[in-house]
Coordinates of C-alpha atoms and ligand atoms in Angstrom, one line a residue:
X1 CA -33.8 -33.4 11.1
X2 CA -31.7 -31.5 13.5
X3 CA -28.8 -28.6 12.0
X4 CA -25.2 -30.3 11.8
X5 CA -22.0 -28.4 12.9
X6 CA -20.9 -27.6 9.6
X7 CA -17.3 -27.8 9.6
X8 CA -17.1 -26.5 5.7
X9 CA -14.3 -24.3 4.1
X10 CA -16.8 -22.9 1.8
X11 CA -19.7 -22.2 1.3
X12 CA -19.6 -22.4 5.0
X13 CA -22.4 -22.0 8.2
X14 CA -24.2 -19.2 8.1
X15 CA -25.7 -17.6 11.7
X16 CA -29.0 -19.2 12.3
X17 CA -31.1 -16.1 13.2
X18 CA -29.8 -14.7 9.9
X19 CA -31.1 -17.7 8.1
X20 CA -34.9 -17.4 10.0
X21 CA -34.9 -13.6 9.0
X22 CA -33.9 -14.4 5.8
X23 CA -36.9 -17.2 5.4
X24 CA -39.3 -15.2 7.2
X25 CA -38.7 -12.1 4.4
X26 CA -38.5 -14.5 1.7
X27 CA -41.7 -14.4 0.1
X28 CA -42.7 -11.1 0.7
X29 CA -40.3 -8.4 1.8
X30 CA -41.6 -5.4 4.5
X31 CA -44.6 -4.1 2.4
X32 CA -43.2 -4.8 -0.5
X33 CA -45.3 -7.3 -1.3
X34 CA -42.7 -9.3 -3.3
X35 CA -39.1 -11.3 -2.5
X36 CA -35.9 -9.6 -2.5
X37 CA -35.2 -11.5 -5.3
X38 CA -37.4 -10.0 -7.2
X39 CA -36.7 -7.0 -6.7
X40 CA -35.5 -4.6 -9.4
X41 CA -31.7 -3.1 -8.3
X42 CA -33.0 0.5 -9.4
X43 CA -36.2 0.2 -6.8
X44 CA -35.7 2.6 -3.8
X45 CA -36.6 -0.7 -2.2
X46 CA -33.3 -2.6 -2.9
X47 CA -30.8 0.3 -3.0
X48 CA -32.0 1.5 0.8
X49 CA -30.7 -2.6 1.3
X50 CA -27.5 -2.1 -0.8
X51 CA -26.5 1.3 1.1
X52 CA -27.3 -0.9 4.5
X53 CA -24.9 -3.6 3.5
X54 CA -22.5 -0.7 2.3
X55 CA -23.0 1.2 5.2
X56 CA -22.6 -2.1 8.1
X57 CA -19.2 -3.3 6.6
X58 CA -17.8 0.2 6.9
X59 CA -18.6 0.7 10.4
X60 CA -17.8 -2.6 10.9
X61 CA -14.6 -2.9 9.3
X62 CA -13.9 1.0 10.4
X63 CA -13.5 1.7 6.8
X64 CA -11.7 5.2 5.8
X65 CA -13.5 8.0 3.3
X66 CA -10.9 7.7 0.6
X67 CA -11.2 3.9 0.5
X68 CA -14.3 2.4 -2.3
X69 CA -16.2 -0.5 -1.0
X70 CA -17.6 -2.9 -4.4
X71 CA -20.0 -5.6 -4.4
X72 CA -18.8 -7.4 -7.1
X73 CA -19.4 -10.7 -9.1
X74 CA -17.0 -14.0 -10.4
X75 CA -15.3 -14.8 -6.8
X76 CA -12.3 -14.1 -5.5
X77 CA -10.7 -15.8 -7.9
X78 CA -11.6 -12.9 -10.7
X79 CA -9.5 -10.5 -8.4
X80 CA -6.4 -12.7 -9.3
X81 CA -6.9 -10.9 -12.6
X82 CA -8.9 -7.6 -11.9
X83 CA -5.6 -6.7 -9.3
X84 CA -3.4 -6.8 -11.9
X85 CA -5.3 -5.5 -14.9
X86 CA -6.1 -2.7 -13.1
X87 CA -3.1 -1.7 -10.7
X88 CA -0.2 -2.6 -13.2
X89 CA 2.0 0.4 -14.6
X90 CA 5.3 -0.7 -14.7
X91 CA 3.6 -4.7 -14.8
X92 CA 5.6 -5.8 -12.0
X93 CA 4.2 -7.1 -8.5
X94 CA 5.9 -8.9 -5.5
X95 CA 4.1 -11.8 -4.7
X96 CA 3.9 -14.3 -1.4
X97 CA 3.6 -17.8 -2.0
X98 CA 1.8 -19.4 0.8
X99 CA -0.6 -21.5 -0.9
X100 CA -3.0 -23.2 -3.4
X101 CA -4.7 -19.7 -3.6
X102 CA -1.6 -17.6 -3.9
X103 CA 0.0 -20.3 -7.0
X104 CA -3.7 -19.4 -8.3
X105 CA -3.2 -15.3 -7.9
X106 CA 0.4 -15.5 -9.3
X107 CA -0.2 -17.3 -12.1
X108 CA -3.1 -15.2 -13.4
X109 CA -0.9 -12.1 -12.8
X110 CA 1.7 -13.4 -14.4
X111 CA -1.0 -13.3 -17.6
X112 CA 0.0 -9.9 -17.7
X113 CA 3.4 -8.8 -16.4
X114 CA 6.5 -9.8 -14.4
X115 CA 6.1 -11.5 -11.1
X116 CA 8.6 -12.0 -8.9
X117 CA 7.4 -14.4 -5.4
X118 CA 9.7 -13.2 -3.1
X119 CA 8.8 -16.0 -0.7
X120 CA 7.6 -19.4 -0.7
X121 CA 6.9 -22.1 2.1
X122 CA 6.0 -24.8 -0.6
X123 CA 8.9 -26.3 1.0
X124 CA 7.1 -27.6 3.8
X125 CA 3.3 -28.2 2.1
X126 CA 3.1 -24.6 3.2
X127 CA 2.6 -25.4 6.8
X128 CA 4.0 -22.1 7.9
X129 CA 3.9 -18.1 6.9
X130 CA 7.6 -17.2 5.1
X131 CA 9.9 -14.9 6.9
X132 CA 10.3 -12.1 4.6
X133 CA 13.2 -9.9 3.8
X134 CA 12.5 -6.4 2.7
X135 CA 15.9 -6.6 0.2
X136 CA 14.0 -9.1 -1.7
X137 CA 11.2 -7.0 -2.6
X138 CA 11.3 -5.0 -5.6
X139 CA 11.5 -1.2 -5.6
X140 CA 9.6 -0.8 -9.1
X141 CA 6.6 -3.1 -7.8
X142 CA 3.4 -1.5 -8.7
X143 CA 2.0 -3.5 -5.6
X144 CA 2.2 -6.6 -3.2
X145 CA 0.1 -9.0 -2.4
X146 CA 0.2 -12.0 0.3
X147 CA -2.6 -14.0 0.9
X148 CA -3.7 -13.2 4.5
X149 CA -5.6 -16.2 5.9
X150 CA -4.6 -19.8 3.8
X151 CA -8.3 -21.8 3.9
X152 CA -6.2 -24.9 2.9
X153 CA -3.3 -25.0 5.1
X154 CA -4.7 -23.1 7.9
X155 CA -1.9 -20.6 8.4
X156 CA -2.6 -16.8 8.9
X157 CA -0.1 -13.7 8.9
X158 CA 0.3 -12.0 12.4
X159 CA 2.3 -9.3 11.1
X160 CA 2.2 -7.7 7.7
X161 CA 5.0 -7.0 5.9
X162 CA 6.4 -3.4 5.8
X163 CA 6.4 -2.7 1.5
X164 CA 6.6 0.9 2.2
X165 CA 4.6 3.5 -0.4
X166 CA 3.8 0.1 -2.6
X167 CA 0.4 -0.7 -2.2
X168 CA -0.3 -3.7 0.2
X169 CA -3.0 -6.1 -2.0
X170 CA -4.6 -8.8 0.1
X171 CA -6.8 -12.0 -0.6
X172 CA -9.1 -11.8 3.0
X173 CA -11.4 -14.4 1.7
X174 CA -11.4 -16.5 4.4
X175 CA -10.5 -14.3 7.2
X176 CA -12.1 -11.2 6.6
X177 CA -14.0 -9.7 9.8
X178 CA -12.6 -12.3 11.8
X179 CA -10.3 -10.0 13.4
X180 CA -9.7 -6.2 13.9
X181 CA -7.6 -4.7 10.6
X182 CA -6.2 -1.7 10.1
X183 CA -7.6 -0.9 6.4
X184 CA -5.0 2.0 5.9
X185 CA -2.2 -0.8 5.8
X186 CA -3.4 -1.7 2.5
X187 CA -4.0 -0.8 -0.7
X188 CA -6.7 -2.9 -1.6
X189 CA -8.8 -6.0 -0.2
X190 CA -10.4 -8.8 -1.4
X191 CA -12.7 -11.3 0.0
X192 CA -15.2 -13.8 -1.7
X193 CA -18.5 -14.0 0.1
X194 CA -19.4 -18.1 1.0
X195 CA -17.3 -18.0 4.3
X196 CA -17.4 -15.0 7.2
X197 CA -20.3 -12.1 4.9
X198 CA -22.4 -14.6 3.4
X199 CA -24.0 -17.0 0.4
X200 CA -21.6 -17.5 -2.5
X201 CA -21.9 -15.2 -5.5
X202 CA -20.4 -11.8 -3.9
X203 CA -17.4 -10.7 -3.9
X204 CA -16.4 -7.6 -1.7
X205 CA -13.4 -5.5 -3.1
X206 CA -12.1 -2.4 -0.6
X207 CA -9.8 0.0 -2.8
X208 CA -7.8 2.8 -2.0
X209 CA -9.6 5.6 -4.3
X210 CA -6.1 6.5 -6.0
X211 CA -5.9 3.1 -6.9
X212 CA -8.6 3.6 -9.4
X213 CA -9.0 4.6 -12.8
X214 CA -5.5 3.6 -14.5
X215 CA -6.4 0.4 -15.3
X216 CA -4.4 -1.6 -18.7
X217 CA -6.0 -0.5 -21.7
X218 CA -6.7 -4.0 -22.4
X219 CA -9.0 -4.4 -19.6
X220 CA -12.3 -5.3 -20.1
X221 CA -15.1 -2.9 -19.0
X222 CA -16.6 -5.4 -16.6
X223 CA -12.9 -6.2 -14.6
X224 CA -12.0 -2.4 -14.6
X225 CA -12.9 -1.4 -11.1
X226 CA -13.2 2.5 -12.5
X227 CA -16.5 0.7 -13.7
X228 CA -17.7 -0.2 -10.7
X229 CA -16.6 2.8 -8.3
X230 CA -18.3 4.9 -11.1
X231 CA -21.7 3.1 -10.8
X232 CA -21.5 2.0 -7.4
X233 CA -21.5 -1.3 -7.7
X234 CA -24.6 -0.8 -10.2
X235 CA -22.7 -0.9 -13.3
X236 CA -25.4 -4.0 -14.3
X237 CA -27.1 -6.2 -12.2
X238 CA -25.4 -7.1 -8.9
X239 CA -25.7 -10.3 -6.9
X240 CA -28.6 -8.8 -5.3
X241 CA -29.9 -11.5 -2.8
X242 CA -26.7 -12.9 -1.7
X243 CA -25.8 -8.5 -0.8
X244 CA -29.4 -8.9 1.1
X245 CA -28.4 -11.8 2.9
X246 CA -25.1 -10.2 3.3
X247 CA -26.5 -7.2 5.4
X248 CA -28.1 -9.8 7.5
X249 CA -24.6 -11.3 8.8
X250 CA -23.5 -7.3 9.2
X251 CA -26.2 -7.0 11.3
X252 CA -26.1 -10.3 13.2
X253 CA -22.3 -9.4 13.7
X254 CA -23.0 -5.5 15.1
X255 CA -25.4 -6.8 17.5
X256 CA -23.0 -9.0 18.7
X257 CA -20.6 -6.5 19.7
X258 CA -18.8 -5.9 15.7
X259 CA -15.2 -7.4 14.4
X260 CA -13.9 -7.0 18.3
X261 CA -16.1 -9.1 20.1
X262 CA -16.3 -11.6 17.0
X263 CA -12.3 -11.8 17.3
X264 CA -12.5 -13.0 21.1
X265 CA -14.8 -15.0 20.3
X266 CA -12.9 -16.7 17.6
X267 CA -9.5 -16.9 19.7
X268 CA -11.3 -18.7 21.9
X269 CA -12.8 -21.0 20.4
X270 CA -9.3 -21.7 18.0
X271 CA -7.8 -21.5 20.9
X272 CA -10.1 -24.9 22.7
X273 CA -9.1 -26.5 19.9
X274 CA -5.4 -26.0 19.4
X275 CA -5.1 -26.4 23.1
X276 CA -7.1 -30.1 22.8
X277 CA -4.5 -30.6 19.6
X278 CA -1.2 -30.1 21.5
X279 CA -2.5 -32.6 24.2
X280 CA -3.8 -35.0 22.4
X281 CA -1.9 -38.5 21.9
X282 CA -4.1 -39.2 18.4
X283 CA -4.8 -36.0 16.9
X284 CA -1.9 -33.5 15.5
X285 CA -1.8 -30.0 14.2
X286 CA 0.0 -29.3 11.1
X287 CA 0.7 -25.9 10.9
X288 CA 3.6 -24.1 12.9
X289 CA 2.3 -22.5 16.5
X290 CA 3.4 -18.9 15.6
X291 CA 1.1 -19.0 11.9
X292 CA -2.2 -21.1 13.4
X293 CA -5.1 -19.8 11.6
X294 CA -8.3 -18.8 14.0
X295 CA -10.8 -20.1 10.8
X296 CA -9.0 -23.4 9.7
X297 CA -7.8 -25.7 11.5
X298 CA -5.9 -28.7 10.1
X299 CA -5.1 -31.9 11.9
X300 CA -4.1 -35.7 11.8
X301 CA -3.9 -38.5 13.3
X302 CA -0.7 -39.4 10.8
X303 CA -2.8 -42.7 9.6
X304 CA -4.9 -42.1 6.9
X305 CA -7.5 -45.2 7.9
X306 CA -8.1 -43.9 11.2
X307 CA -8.3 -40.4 9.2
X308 CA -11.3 -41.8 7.0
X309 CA -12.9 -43.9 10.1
X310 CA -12.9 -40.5 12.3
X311 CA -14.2 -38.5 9.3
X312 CA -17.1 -41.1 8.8
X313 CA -17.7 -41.3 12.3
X314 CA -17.5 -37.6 12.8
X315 CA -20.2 -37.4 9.7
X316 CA -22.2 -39.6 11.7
X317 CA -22.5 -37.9 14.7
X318 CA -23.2 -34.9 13.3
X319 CA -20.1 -33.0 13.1
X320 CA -19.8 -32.7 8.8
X321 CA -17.3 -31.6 6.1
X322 CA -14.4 -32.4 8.3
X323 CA -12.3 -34.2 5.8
X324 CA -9.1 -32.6 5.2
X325 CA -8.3 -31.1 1.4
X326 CA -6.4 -33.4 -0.5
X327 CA -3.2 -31.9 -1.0
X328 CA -3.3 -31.5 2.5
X329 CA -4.9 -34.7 3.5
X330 CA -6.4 -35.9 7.4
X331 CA -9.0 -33.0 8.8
X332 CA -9.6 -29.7 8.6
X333 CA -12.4 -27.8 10.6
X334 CA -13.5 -24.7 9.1
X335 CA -14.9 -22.3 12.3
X336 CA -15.6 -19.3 10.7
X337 CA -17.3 -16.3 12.6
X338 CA -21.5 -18.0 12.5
X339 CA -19.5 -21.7 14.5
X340 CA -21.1 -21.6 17.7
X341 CA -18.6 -22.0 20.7
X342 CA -20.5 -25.0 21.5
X343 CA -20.1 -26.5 17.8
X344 CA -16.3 -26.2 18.9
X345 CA -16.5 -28.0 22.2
X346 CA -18.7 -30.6 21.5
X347 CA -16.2 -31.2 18.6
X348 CA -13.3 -31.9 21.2
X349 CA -15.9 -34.1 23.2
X350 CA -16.5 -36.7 20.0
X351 CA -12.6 -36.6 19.7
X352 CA -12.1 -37.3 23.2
X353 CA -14.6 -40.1 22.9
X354 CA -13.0 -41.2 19.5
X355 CA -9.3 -41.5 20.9
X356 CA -10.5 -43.4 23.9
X357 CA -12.8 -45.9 21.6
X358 CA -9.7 -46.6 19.4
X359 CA -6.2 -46.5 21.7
Ligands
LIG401 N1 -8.8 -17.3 -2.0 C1 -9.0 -18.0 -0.9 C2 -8.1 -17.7 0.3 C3 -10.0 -18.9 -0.8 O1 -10.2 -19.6 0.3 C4 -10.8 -19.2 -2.0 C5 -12.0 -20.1 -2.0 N2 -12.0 -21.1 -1.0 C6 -10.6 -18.4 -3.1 C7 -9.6 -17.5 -3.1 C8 -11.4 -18.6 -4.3 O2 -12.6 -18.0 -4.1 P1 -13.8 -18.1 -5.2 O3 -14.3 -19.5 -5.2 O4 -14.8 -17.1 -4.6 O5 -13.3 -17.6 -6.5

């Protein structure tokens, strides 16, 4: 059977020539005569792997010196609790509500301190990024955090907000190295693994060093990043594969020209499709123009039947994993760094076809 176009949020498509390196190494690694995965994490073997990984999202993120890069475990979703447990002081954050995945971050922060969301588009099933008003944020906040690229409603930030000396948190799960950051605008990073670096199971954290080391006291040893930057990353047993198959999308990425060329890349192919969108007499976008997301895109037809028949269809013809999530409902195509341009534009062909077949 032939590879699909994968349209999946997450765990999403992952570059074909890192899979056929990864199979090729599978059983038996260089001359090591074993798998990766069987590997110990203290063999000279694995580390030189680890410090590869390390070293690729550095150069490819253009990462400072004072900034710590962890491989961590438990998802993003622990990092709704490690940020707070771990940068609160006066435990008090600002908080953006733009989302499924912020109302998740809030409300484990709120676990330990006072949150206040200074800005909410719930009003509009969050189709669209909240202006924000600097006399709204709080002057005490030991940080701020906005969740950069929404995987549900498929709206992105295109400007950060100006918080001054309070420390700019982000959720980059699914946007990280899809476009070119500046890392010093924040204070710390997070990203789960299963959609732009690689399987599920990792979860990459990039801290400002001062932000380390004045974690609650209630914190455990395993959430207290202090743990982590002090062991690098080695504390116990990391995800070790998944870091492996990790540095195989860093390197797949660098050779195709690093987080710049990816970016043009992933305009254009957003781009195909929004254009397709905004012509189209069937399909709709949902998300406001100015706050369209480059990795998911949500549409509709604004009938739910022909919703279902086009994702059925769609499944059919190979295109899979295109059905909307349901608080958003209709479609949402997830095109994450490893979706071909082709995946993209043979896409808009079957929803050409499809509009056509049923006028
Ligand atoms: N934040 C965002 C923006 C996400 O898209 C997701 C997962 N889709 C999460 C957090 C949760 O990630 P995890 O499943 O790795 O905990």
């Amino acid at each position: 059977m032939e590879r699909v176009y994968n349209f999946s949020a997450g765990p999403a498509n992952l570059p074909v020539p890192v899979l056929e390196k990864a199979a090729k190494e599978l059983v038996n690694y260089g001359e090591a005569g074993m798998s990766v995965m069987e590997m110990s994490h203290r063999s000279k073997m694995y580390i030189d792997i680890f410090d590869q990984a390390k070293n690729l999202l550095i150069e490819l993120m253009n990462i400072p010196d004072n900034y710590k890069v962890l491989f961590l475990q438990g998802g993003a979703s622990t990092q709704f609790a490690m940020v707070p447990l771990n940068l609160f002081k006066n435990k008090k954050a600002d908080y953006v509500n733009t989302g499924e995945w912020s109302k998740k971050a809030i409300a484990e922060a709120k676990r330990y301190g006072t949150i206040n969301v200074v800005a909410s588009s719930e009003d509009k099933i969050f189709s669209y990024i909240p202006e924000l008003d600097s006399s709204t944020f709080s002057s005490d906040a030991d940080y701020f955090h906005i969740t950069l690229n929404n995987t549900i409603y498929g709206t992105r930030y295109t400007e950060l907000p100006d918080t001054g000396n309070i420390p700019l948190v982000t959720d980059m799960s699914s946007n990280i190295l899809s476009e070119v950051i500046d890392i010093n605008k924040f204070g710390l990073i997070y990203a789960g693994a299963q959609k732009n670096i690689g399987p599920a199971g990792v979860a990459v954290v990039i801290i400002r060093e001062d932000l380390v080391g004045s974690a609650l006291d209630i914190t455990p040893t395993m959430l207290n990043y202090k743990t982590h930057v002090g062991n690098d990353s080695m504390f116990n047993t990391p995800p070790t594969y998944g870091i492996y198959v990790a540095k195989l999308v860093f390197e797949w990425l660098k050779d195709l020209g690093g987080v710049p060329a990816i970016q043009k890349i992933n305009e254009h192919k957003a781009g195909l499709l929004y254009e397709y969108l905004d012509n189209s007499n069937m399909f709709k976008g949902t998300v406001a123009t100015k706050d369209r997301s480059l990795m998911n895109i949500p549409f509709v037809t604004g009938n739910d039947e022909l919703d279902n028949q086009f994702v059925k269809e769609a499944e059919k013809a190979g295109f899979v994993n295109l059905k909307g999530h349901r608080s958003v409902g209709g479609m949402r195509a997830s095109i994450y760094n490893p979706m071909p341009v082709e995946g993209v534009t043979k896409l808009i062909e079957f929803m050409k076809k499809f509009e056509i077949d049923n006028k």
